[in-house]
PDB file of C-alpha atoms and ligand atoms in Angstrom:
ATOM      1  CA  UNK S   1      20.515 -13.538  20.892  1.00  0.00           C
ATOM      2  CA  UNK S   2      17.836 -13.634  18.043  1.00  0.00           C
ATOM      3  CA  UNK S   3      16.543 -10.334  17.635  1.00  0.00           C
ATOM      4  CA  UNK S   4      14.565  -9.221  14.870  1.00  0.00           C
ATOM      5  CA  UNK S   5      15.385  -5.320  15.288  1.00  0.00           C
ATOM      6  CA  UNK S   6      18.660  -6.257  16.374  1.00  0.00           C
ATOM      7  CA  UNK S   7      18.997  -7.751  13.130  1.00  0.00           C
ATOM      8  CA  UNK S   8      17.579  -4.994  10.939  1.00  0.00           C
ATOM      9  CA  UNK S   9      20.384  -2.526  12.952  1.00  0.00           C
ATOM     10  CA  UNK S  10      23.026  -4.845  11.561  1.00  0.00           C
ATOM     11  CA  UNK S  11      21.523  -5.011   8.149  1.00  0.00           C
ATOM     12  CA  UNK S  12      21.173  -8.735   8.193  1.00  0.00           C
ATOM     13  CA  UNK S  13      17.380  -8.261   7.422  1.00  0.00           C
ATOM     14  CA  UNK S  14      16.431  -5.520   4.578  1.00  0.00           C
ATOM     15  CA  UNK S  15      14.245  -2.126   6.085  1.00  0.00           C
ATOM     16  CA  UNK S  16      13.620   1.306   4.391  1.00  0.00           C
ATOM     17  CA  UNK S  17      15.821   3.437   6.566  1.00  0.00           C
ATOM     18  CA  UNK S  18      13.717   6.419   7.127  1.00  0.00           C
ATOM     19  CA  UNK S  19      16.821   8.030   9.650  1.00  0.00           C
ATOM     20  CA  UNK S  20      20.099   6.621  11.561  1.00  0.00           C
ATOM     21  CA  UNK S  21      22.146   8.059  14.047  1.00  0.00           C
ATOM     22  CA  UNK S  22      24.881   7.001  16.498  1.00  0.00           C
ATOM     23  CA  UNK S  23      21.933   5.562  18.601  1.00  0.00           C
ATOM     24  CA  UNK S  24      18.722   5.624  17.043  1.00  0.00           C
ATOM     25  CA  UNK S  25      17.830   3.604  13.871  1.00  0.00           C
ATOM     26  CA  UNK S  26      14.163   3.960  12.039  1.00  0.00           C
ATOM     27  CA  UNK S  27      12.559   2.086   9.433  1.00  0.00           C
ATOM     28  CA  UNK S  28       9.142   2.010   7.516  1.00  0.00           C
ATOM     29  CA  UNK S  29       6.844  -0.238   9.197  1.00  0.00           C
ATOM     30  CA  UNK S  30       6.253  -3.094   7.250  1.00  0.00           C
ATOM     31  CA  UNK S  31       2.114  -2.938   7.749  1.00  0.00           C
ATOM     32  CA  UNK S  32       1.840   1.325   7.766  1.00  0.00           C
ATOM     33  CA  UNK S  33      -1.931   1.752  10.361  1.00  0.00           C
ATOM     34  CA  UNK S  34      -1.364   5.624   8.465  1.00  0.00           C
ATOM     35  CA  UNK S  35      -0.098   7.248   5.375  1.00  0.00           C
ATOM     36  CA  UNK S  36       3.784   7.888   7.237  1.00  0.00           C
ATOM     37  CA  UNK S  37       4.635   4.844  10.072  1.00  0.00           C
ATOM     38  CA  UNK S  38       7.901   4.518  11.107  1.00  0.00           C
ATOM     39  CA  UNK S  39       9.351   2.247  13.891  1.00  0.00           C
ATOM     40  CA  UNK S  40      12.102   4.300  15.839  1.00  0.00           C
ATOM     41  CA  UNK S  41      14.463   2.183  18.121  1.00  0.00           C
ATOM     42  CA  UNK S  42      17.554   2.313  20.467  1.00  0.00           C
ATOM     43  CA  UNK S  43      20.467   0.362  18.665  1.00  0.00           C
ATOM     44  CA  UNK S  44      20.984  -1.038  21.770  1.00  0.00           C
ATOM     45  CA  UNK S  45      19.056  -4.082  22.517  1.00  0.00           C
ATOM     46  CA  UNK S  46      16.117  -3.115  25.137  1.00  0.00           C
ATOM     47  CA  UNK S  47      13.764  -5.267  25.793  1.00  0.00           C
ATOM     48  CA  UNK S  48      10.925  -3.162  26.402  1.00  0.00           C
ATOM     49  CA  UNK S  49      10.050  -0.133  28.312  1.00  0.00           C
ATOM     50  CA  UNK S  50       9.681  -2.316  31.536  1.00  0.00           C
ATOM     51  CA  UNK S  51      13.645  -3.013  30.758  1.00  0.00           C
ATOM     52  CA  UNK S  52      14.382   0.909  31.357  1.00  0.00           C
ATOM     53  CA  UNK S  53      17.056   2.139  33.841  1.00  0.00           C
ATOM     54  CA  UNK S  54      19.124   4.521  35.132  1.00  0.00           C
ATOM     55  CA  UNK S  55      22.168   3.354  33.119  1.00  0.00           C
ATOM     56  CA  UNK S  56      19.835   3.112  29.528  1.00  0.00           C
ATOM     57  CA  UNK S  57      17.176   5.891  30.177  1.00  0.00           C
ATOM     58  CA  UNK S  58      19.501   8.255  27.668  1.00  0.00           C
ATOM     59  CA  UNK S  59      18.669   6.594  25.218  1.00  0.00           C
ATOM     60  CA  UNK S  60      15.052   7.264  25.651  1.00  0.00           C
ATOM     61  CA  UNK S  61      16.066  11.401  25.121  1.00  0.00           C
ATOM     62  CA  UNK S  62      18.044  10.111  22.030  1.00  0.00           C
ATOM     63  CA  UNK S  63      14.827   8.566  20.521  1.00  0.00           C
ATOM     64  CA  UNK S  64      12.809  11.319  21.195  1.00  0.00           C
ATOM     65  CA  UNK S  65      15.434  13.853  19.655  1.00  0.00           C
ATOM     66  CA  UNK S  66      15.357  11.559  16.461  1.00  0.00           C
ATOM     67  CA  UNK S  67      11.729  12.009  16.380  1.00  0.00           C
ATOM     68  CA  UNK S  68      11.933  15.510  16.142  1.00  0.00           C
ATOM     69  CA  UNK S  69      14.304  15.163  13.623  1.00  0.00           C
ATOM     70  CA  UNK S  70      12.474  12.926  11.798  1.00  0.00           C
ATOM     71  CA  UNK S  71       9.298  15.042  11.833  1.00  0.00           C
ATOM     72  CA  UNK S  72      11.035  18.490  10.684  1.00  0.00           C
ATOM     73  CA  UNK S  73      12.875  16.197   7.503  1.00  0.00           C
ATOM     74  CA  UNK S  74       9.344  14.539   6.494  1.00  0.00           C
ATOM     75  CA  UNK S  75       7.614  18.137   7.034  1.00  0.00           C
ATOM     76  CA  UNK S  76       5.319  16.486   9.744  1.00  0.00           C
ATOM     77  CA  UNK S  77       3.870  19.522  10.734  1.00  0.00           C
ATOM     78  CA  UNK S  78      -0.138  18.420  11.117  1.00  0.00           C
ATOM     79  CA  UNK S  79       1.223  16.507  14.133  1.00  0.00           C
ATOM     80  CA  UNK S  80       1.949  12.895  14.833  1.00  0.00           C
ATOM     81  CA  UNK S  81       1.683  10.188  17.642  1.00  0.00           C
ATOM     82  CA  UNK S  82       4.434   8.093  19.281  1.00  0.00           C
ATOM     83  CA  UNK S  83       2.857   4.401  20.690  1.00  0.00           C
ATOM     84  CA  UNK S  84       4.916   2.441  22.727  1.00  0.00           C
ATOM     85  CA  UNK S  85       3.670  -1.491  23.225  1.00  0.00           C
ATOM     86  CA  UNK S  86       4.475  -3.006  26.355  1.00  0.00           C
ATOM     87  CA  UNK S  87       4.569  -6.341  27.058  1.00  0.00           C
ATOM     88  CA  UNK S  88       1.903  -9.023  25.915  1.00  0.00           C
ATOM     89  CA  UNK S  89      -1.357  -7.051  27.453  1.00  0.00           C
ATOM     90  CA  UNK S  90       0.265  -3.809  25.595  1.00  0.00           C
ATOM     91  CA  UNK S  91       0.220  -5.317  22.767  1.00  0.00           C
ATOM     92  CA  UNK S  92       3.991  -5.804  21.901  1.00  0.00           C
ATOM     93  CA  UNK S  93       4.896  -8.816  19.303  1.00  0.00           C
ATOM     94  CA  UNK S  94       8.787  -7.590  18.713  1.00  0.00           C
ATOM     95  CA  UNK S  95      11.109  -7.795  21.991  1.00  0.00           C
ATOM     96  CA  UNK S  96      13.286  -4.753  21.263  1.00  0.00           C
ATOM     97  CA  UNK S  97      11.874  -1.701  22.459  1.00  0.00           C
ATOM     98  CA  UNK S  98      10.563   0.386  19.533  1.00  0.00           C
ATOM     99  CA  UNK S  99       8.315   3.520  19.347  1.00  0.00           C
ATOM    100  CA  UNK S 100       5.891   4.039  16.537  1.00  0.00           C
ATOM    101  CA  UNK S 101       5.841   6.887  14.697  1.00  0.00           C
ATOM    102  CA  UNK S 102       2.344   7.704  12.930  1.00  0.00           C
ATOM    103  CA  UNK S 103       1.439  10.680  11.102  1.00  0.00           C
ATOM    104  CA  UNK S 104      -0.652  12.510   8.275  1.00  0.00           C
ATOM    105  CA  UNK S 105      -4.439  11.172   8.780  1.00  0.00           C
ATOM    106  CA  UNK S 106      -6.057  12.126  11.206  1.00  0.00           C
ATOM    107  CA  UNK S 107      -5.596   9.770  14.527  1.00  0.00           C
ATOM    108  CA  UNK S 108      -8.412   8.857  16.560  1.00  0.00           C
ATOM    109  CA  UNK S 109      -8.097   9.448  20.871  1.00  0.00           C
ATOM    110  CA  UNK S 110      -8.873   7.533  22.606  1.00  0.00           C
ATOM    111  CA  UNK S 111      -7.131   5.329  20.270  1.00  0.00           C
ATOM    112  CA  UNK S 112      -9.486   2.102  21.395  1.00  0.00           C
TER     113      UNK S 112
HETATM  114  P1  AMP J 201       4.423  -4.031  18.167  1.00  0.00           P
HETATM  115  O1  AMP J 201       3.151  -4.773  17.850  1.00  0.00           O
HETATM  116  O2  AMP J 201       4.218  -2.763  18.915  1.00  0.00           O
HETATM  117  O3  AMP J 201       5.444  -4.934  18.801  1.00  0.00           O
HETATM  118  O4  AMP J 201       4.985  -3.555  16.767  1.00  0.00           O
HETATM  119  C1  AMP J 201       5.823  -4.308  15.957  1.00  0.00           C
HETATM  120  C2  AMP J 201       5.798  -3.629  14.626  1.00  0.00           C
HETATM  121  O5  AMP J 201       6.898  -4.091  13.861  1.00  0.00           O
HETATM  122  C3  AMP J 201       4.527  -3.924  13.810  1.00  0.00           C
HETATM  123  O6  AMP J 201       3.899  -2.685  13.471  1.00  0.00           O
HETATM  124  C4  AMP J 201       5.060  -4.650  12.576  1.00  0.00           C
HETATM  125  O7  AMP J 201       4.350  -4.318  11.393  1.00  0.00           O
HETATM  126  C5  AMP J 201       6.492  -4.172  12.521  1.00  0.00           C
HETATM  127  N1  AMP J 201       7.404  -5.085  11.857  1.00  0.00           N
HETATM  128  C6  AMP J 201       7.547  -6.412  12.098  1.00  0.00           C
HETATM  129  N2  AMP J 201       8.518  -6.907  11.316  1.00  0.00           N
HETATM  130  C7  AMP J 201       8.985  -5.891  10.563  1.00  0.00           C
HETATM  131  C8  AMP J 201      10.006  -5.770   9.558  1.00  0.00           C
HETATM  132  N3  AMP J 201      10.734  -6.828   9.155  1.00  0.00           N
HETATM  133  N4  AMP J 201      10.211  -4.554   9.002  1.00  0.00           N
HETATM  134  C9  AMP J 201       9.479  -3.487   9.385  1.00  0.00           C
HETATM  135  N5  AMP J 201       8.537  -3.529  10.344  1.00  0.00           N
HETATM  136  C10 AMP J 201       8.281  -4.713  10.915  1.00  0.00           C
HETATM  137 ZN1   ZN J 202      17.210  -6.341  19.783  1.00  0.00          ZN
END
């Protein structure tokens, strides 16, 4: 399966590893929308968060404990926001679920 995330897990396609564990990867986005924007994503391929289940939902905990990792080892301590695209009406262009990771500026809500 082509995967472009799938790829960058494997290393076939250069990223700026920002953290890795035994199943989380995350990279620096390649177009930051603020000052720190990381993509965060299950090494496993997941479609997107309509592709969630009872056997994968763990993995879901696992990204979430990165991010909390990730925010204590950049010093993220003004706060950030995780955006998850969904499908073509959420916005998503990359087929492997991912969770965006934006921090220091100040984020707008509603986000528009
Ligand atoms: P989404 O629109 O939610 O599917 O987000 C996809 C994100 O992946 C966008 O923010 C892109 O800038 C980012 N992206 C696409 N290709 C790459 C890449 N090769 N390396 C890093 N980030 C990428
Ligand atoms: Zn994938």
């Amino acid at each position: 399966m082509d995967c472009l995330f799938c790829s960058i897990v494997k290393g076939e396609i250069p990223s700026t590893k920002i953290y890795e564990d035994e199943w989380v990867y995350a990279f620096a986005d390649i177009d930051p929308q603020a000052p720190f924007h990381a993509i965060v994503i299950p090494k496993e391929h997941i479609a997107s968060a309509a592709d969630i289940t009872a056997e994968n939902s763990y993995l879901l905990a696992k990204v979430y404990e990165a991010i909390a990792k990730i925010a204590e080892n950049e010093k993220l301590s003004g706060g950030f926001r995780v955006v998850n695209n969904c499908g073509h009406d959420g916005g998503q262009t990359v087929g492997h679920i991912h969770f965006h990771l934006l921090a220091r500026r100040n984020l707008a809500w509603p986000p528009g």
